[in-house]
Amino acid sequence: MEKNRIGLSIILPIYNDAAAVKRFLPELFSFIGQLEQACEVILVDDGSKDHLSAAYKQFKEQLPQNTALRLIQFSRNFGKEAALTAGLAQAQGELVTMMDADGQHPIVVLKEMLDLMHTRDVDVVAAVQTSREHESLLIRTLKNGFYHFMQDTHRYELTPNAGDFRLMKQRVVQALLQLPERQRFMKGLYAWVGFSTLYIPFQASPRKTGKSKFNYFSLFELALVGITSFSQRPLRWISRMGLILSLLAIIYGLYIVGDTLFFGKDLAGWPTLAAGIMFSAGIQLVCLGVIGEYIGRIYEEVKQRPLYLVDKVWDSRDQK
């Protein structure tokens, strides 16, 4: 199997999911074995603590004849976005897909993606999750609000519930790898590079083992990365809010001067002064916080640190 003749690369980012991978890979190998093209499976171990490498030999022995297996181990946990980027950098297939190793991305949907890619003139086939009943009402509401806030239909559109489960041509992968930012929000990067995309609905399979690594805090952090990387609206809102508050302050000042000069009324100043100072201070702190988020992202980018560090690479094609 020549490296430059790989037809399909499958990327699986993994973090403390060794048990789920052991269940999922045999099903994936069974599907790949039915394909006529050469394939590769790239496991990206994002600093797991459950000794995924110990099971590598078992995975290697189960490989179909048309498949190569690669395990990339990070030196520590760098996050799913970094793991996906590392997988994309290593993928050599003409077509590249990314799937969750917990089995929630059905293999039957991958087959549908491959069929559509071969019959339709598109560069990307992306799966859109039709139902998120496993998530709380609060999470669903916050996600809907986030996607609504992030829309920029003049340049690109962020499709709600379209995640990393997608099949892409190699030229789309190369376009994604040209984007150098360290603070990566992959859903935004997919939308930013564009290319013709076909969206198909799917229902996520129940998780058989383990639990999601995303909680309220991690989702909030990811949302902040997305907003500060792809939207300047918070900064524009700060400018508009400052202008509105300044105009209100001028109007109120003119009202006080007129009321005093023409009607001779004394203004009870302490409550108004105290409330005004507290309100103004609160607004300033909020504005500084928003600006600080953007400055923090700039700080991370200008340091030019690598997105991830690889500890070891295991490849079934090595003869050693």
Short mmCIF file of C-alpha atoms in Angstrom, two decimals:
data_model
loop_
_atom_site.label_atom_id
_atom_site.label_comp_id
_atom_site.label_asym_id
_atom_site.label_seq_id
_atom_site.Cartn_x
_atom_site.Cartn_y
_atom_site.Cartn_z
CA MET A 1 0.00 0.00 0.00
CA GLU A 2 1.69 3.17 -1.21
CA LYS A 3 1.39 6.22 0.96
CA ASN A 4 0.38 8.49 -1.91
CA ARG A 5 -2.41 6.14 -2.97
CA ILE A 6 -4.47 6.24 0.20
CA GLY A 7 -8.11 6.79 -0.62
CA LEU A 8 -9.57 7.47 2.84
CA SER A 9 -8.10 8.78 6.08
CA ILE A 10 -10.16 8.45 9.27
CA ILE A 11 -9.13 10.63 12.22
CA LEU A 12 -10.18 9.69 15.77
CA PRO A 13 -9.28 12.20 18.52
CA ILE A 14 -9.10 10.36 21.85
CA TYR A 15 -8.92 11.48 25.46
CA ASN A 16 -9.32 8.84 28.18
CA ASP A 17 -11.55 6.74 25.93
CA ALA A 18 -9.51 3.53 25.58
CA ALA A 19 -12.51 1.35 26.52
CA ALA A 20 -14.71 3.04 23.91
CA VAL A 21 -12.01 2.72 21.26
CA LYS A 22 -11.69 -1.01 21.90
CA ARG A 23 -15.41 -1.38 21.16
CA PHE A 24 -15.52 0.97 18.19
CA LEU A 25 -12.42 0.01 16.19
CA PRO A 26 -13.50 -3.57 15.35
CA GLU A 27 -16.74 -2.18 13.88
CA LEU A 28 -14.78 0.44 11.94
CA PHE A 29 -12.26 -2.14 10.68
CA SER A 30 -15.11 -4.37 9.54
CA PHE A 31 -16.53 -1.51 7.47
CA ILE A 32 -13.16 -0.45 6.05
CA GLY A 33 -12.36 -4.02 5.04
CA GLN A 34 -15.30 -3.91 2.62
CA LEU A 35 -13.91 -0.88 0.77
CA GLU A 36 -11.86 -1.29 -2.38
CA GLN A 37 -9.61 1.68 -1.67
CA ALA A 38 -6.61 1.82 0.64
CA CYS A 39 -7.37 3.43 3.99
CA GLU A 40 -5.62 4.70 7.09
CA VAL A 41 -6.92 5.17 10.63
CA ILE A 42 -5.20 7.90 12.65
CA LEU A 43 -5.66 7.77 16.42
CA VAL A 44 -4.66 11.02 18.13
CA ASP A 45 -4.10 10.42 21.85
CA ASP A 46 -4.63 13.81 23.47
CA GLY A 47 -2.65 13.12 26.65
CA SER A 48 -4.82 10.25 27.89
CA LYS A 49 -4.16 8.62 31.27
CA ASP A 50 -5.69 5.22 30.46
CA HIS A 51 -2.70 3.76 28.58
CA LEU A 52 -4.17 3.64 25.10
CA SER A 53 -0.77 2.67 23.66
CA ALA A 54 -0.93 -0.65 25.54
CA ALA A 55 -3.83 -1.67 23.29
CA TYR A 56 -2.10 -0.57 20.08
CA LYS A 57 -0.70 -4.05 19.38
CA GLN A 58 -4.21 -5.51 19.68
CA PHE A 59 -5.57 -2.90 17.26
CA LYS A 60 -2.73 -3.58 14.84
CA GLU A 61 -3.46 -7.31 14.74
CA GLN A 62 -7.10 -6.63 13.79
CA LEU A 63 -6.25 -4.48 10.76
CA PRO A 64 -7.79 -5.33 7.40
CA GLN A 65 -5.38 -5.83 4.51
CA ASN A 66 -6.21 -2.49 2.93
CA THR A 67 -5.72 -0.43 6.11
CA ALA A 68 -2.83 1.23 7.94
CA LEU A 69 -3.03 2.31 11.58
CA ARG A 70 -1.22 5.21 13.17
CA LEU A 71 -1.22 6.31 16.81
CA ILE A 72 -0.05 9.85 17.61
CA GLN A 73 0.57 10.52 21.30
CA PHE A 74 0.72 14.07 22.62
CA SER A 75 3.09 14.98 25.43
CA ARG A 76 0.08 16.23 27.43
CA ASN A 77 -3.54 17.22 26.93
CA PHE A 78 -3.80 20.04 24.37
CA GLY A 79 -7.54 19.85 23.62
CA LYS A 80 -9.72 18.37 20.92
CA GLU A 81 -9.12 21.20 18.44
CA ALA A 82 -5.36 20.55 18.58
CA ALA A 83 -5.93 16.79 18.23
CA LEU A 84 -8.07 17.32 15.13
CA THR A 85 -5.43 19.60 13.64
CA ALA A 86 -2.69 17.04 14.29
CA GLY A 87 -4.79 14.37 12.58
CA LEU A 88 -5.41 16.60 9.57
CA ALA A 89 -1.69 17.34 9.30
CA GLN A 90 -0.93 13.61 9.14
CA ALA A 91 -3.81 12.56 6.88
CA GLN A 92 -2.64 11.49 3.43
CA GLY A 93 -5.92 10.25 1.99
CA GLU A 94 -7.70 11.75 -0.99
CA LEU A 95 -10.71 11.91 1.31
CA VAL A 96 -10.45 12.68 5.03
CA THR A 97 -13.08 12.22 7.73
CA MET A 98 -13.15 12.87 11.46
CA MET A 99 -15.18 10.79 13.89
CA ASP A 100 -15.62 10.55 17.65
CA ALA A 101 -14.05 7.40 19.05
CA ASP A 102 -16.96 6.86 21.47
CA GLY A 103 -19.13 5.42 18.70
CA GLN A 104 -21.69 8.23 18.64
CA HIS A 105 -20.92 8.93 15.00
CA PRO A 106 -22.60 6.01 13.18
CA ILE A 107 -20.54 4.17 10.58
CA VAL A 108 -23.64 3.89 8.38
CA VAL A 109 -23.60 7.70 8.10
CA LEU A 110 -19.95 7.57 7.00
CA LYS A 111 -20.97 5.14 4.25
CA GLU A 112 -23.68 7.58 3.16
CA MET A 113 -21.10 10.38 3.10
CA LEU A 114 -18.77 8.34 0.87
CA ASP A 115 -21.61 7.52 -1.53
CA LEU A 116 -22.62 11.18 -1.76
CA MET A 117 -19.03 12.32 -2.25
CA HIS A 118 -18.69 9.99 -5.23
CA THR A 119 -22.02 10.93 -6.79
CA ARG A 120 -22.29 14.67 -6.04
CA ASP A 121 -19.95 17.46 -7.09
CA VAL A 122 -19.10 18.72 -3.60
CA ASP A 123 -15.92 19.18 -1.58
CA VAL A 124 -17.39 18.51 1.88
CA VAL A 125 -20.18 16.33 3.21
CA ALA A 126 -21.03 17.36 6.78
CA ALA A 127 -23.36 15.62 9.21
CA VAL A 128 -25.85 17.74 11.15
CA GLN A 129 -27.18 16.29 14.41
CA THR A 130 -30.96 16.45 14.28
CA SER A 131 -31.68 15.89 17.97
CA ARG A 132 -29.86 16.75 21.18
CA GLU A 133 -32.35 15.41 23.69
CA HIS A 134 -29.49 14.06 25.81
CA GLU A 135 -28.51 17.68 26.56
CA SER A 136 -30.24 19.85 29.12
CA LEU A 137 -32.61 22.62 28.08
CA LEU A 138 -30.11 25.22 29.32
CA ILE A 139 -27.30 23.80 27.15
CA ARG A 140 -29.53 23.69 24.07
CA THR A 141 -30.72 27.26 24.66
CA LEU A 142 -27.19 28.58 25.13
CA LYS A 143 -25.97 26.77 22.00
CA ASN A 144 -28.82 28.16 19.91
CA GLY A 145 -28.04 31.64 21.18
CA PHE A 146 -24.36 31.19 20.39
CA TYR A 147 -24.98 30.08 16.81
CA HIS A 148 -27.41 32.95 16.28
CA PHE A 149 -24.84 35.42 17.61
CA MET A 150 -22.03 34.02 15.44
CA GLN A 151 -23.84 34.19 12.11
CA ASP A 152 -22.20 36.36 9.46
CA THR A 153 -24.17 35.59 6.32
CA HIS A 154 -22.31 38.26 4.33
CA ARG A 155 -19.11 36.16 4.45
CA TYR A 156 -19.87 32.72 5.84
CA GLU A 157 -22.56 30.87 7.75
CA LEU A 158 -21.99 28.71 10.81
CA THR A 159 -24.45 25.83 10.47
CA PRO A 160 -25.97 24.90 13.86
CA ASN A 161 -25.26 21.35 15.08
CA ALA A 162 -22.79 20.67 12.24
CA GLY A 163 -19.71 19.51 14.10
CA ASP A 164 -16.48 17.69 13.29
CA PHE A 165 -18.18 14.66 11.75
CA ARG A 166 -17.60 15.44 8.09
CA LEU A 167 -15.92 14.06 4.97
CA MET A 168 -13.57 16.39 3.10
CA LYS A 169 -11.45 16.32 0.01
CA GLN A 170 -7.71 16.72 0.51
CA ARG A 171 -7.73 20.27 -0.90
CA VAL A 172 -10.10 21.33 1.88
CA VAL A 173 -7.74 19.78 4.44
CA GLN A 174 -4.82 21.71 2.97
CA ALA A 175 -6.84 24.93 3.18
CA LEU A 176 -7.54 24.31 6.88
CA LEU A 177 -3.86 23.66 7.54
CA GLN A 178 -2.98 27.04 6.04
CA LEU A 179 -4.78 28.77 8.92
CA PRO A 180 -2.05 29.39 11.53
CA GLU A 181 -3.98 30.50 14.61
CA ARG A 182 -3.27 28.80 17.94
CA GLN A 183 -6.68 29.51 19.42
CA ARG A 184 -8.60 27.22 17.08
CA PHE A 185 -12.36 27.00 16.79
CA MET A 186 -12.75 24.27 14.19
CA LYS A 187 -16.44 24.82 13.48
CA GLY A 188 -15.63 28.40 12.54
CA LEU A 189 -12.62 27.35 10.45
CA TYR A 190 -14.76 24.91 8.45
CA ALA A 191 -17.15 27.75 7.64
CA TRP A 192 -14.37 30.25 6.94
CA VAL A 193 -12.56 28.19 4.28
CA GLY A 194 -15.85 27.70 2.46
CA PHE A 195 -15.92 25.21 -0.46
CA SER A 196 -19.08 23.51 -1.66
CA THR A 197 -20.66 21.67 1.27
CA LEU A 198 -23.54 19.22 1.44
CA TYR A 199 -25.25 18.82 4.83
CA ILE A 200 -26.99 15.60 5.78
CA PRO A 201 -28.98 14.89 8.97
CA PHE A 202 -28.03 12.16 11.41
CA GLN A 203 -28.98 10.91 14.85
CA ALA A 204 -26.08 10.32 17.22
CA SER A 205 -25.82 6.80 18.61
CA PRO A 206 -25.98 6.37 22.39
CA ARG A 207 -22.61 6.43 24.11
CA LYS A 208 -21.81 2.84 25.15
CA THR A 209 -18.94 3.59 27.53
CA GLY A 210 -17.49 6.60 29.33
CA LYS A 211 -18.97 10.07 29.47
CA SER A 212 -18.58 13.35 27.65
CA LYS A 213 -15.47 15.40 28.49
CA PHE A 214 -17.35 18.63 27.86
CA ASN A 215 -18.98 20.43 30.78
CA TYR A 216 -20.41 23.92 31.25
CA PHE A 217 -16.96 25.42 31.85
CA SER A 218 -15.27 23.81 28.83
CA LEU A 219 -18.20 24.71 26.56
CA PHE A 220 -18.04 28.31 27.82
CA GLU A 221 -14.30 28.42 27.09
CA LEU A 222 -14.86 27.05 23.59
CA ALA A 223 -17.58 29.63 22.98
CA LEU A 224 -15.21 32.42 24.08
CA VAL A 225 -12.57 31.17 21.66
CA GLY A 226 -15.14 31.12 18.88
CA ILE A 227 -16.43 34.62 19.62
CA THR A 228 -13.02 36.26 20.01
CA SER A 229 -11.67 34.46 16.94
CA PHE A 230 -14.53 35.13 14.54
CA SER A 231 -16.54 38.09 15.75
CA GLN A 232 -15.85 41.74 16.55
CA ARG A 233 -19.40 42.39 17.68
CA PRO A 234 -18.57 42.60 21.42
CA LEU A 235 -16.05 45.37 20.70
CA ARG A 236 -18.54 47.21 18.52
CA TRP A 237 -21.21 46.85 21.20
CA ILE A 238 -18.83 48.39 23.73
CA SER A 239 -18.30 51.41 21.47
CA ARG A 240 -22.03 51.86 20.94
CA MET A 241 -22.79 51.40 24.62
CA GLY A 242 -20.16 54.02 25.50
CA LEU A 243 -21.67 56.45 23.00
CA ILE A 244 -25.21 55.90 24.30
CA LEU A 245 -24.16 56.30 27.94
CA SER A 246 -22.26 59.49 27.09
CA LEU A 247 -25.29 60.95 25.34
CA LEU A 248 -27.53 60.02 28.28
CA ALA A 249 -25.06 61.62 30.69
CA ILE A 250 -25.02 64.85 28.64
CA ILE A 251 -28.81 64.94 28.45
CA TYR A 252 -29.13 64.31 32.17
CA GLY A 253 -26.53 67.00 32.90
CA LEU A 254 -28.41 69.52 30.79
CA TYR A 255 -31.61 68.55 32.60
CA ILE A 256 -30.00 69.18 36.01
CA VAL A 257 -28.59 72.56 34.91
CA GLY A 258 -31.93 73.67 33.44
CA ASP A 259 -33.92 72.47 36.44
CA THR A 260 -31.63 74.38 38.78
CA LEU A 261 -31.38 77.64 36.79
CA PHE A 262 -35.01 77.99 35.75
CA PHE A 263 -36.87 76.40 38.64
CA GLY A 264 -34.39 76.83 41.45
CA LYS A 265 -34.77 73.24 42.59
CA ASP A 266 -32.11 71.65 44.71
CA LEU A 267 -30.95 68.21 43.60
CA ALA A 268 -30.58 65.52 46.25
CA GLY A 269 -27.16 64.49 45.04
CA TRP A 270 -25.90 61.61 47.16
CA PRO A 271 -28.17 58.73 46.00
CA THR A 272 -27.88 59.81 42.36
CA LEU A 273 -24.12 60.22 42.62
CA ALA A 274 -23.60 56.85 44.34
CA ALA A 275 -25.80 54.97 41.86
CA GLY A 276 -24.14 56.69 38.92
CA ILE A 277 -20.64 55.85 40.13
CA MET A 278 -21.51 52.21 40.80
CA PHE A 279 -23.22 51.83 37.43
CA SER A 280 -20.35 53.49 35.60
CA ALA A 281 -17.75 51.38 37.40
CA GLY A 282 -19.63 48.18 36.59
CA ILE A 283 -19.89 49.08 32.90
CA GLN A 284 -16.18 49.91 32.77
CA LEU A 285 -15.22 46.58 34.35
CA VAL A 286 -17.38 44.66 31.90
CA CYS A 287 -15.84 46.54 28.99
CA LEU A 288 -12.33 45.94 30.30
CA GLY A 289 -13.13 42.24 30.64
CA VAL A 290 -14.29 41.98 27.03
CA ILE A 291 -11.27 43.89 25.76
CA GLY A 292 -9.05 41.75 27.98
CA GLU A 293 -10.35 38.58 26.32
CA TYR A 294 -9.32 39.87 22.91
CA ILE A 295 -5.93 41.03 24.20
CA GLY A 296 -5.42 37.62 25.83
CA ARG A 297 -6.04 35.91 22.47
CA ILE A 298 -3.54 38.25 20.82
CA TYR A 299 -1.02 37.43 23.56
CA GLU A 300 -1.42 33.71 22.92
CA GLU A 301 -1.00 34.16 19.18
CA VAL A 302 2.10 36.37 19.21
CA LYS A 303 4.04 33.92 21.38
CA GLN A 304 3.97 31.53 18.40
CA ARG A 305 4.08 28.43 20.56
CA PRO A 306 3.33 25.17 18.74
CA LEU A 307 -0.29 24.06 18.81
CA TYR A 308 0.71 20.66 20.22
CA LEU A 309 3.77 18.54 21.00
CA VAL A 310 4.03 14.92 19.85
CA ASP A 311 5.59 12.45 22.28
CA LYS A 312 5.48 9.25 20.18
CA VAL A 313 4.16 8.06 16.84
CA TRP A 314 3.28 4.41 16.24
CA ASP A 315 2.71 3.31 12.63
CA SER A 316 1.65 -0.16 11.49
CA ARG A 317 3.62 0.38 8.26
CA ASP A 318 6.90 0.49 10.17
CA GLN A 319 8.73 -2.79 10.00
CA LYS A 320 10.69 -2.30 13.24
#
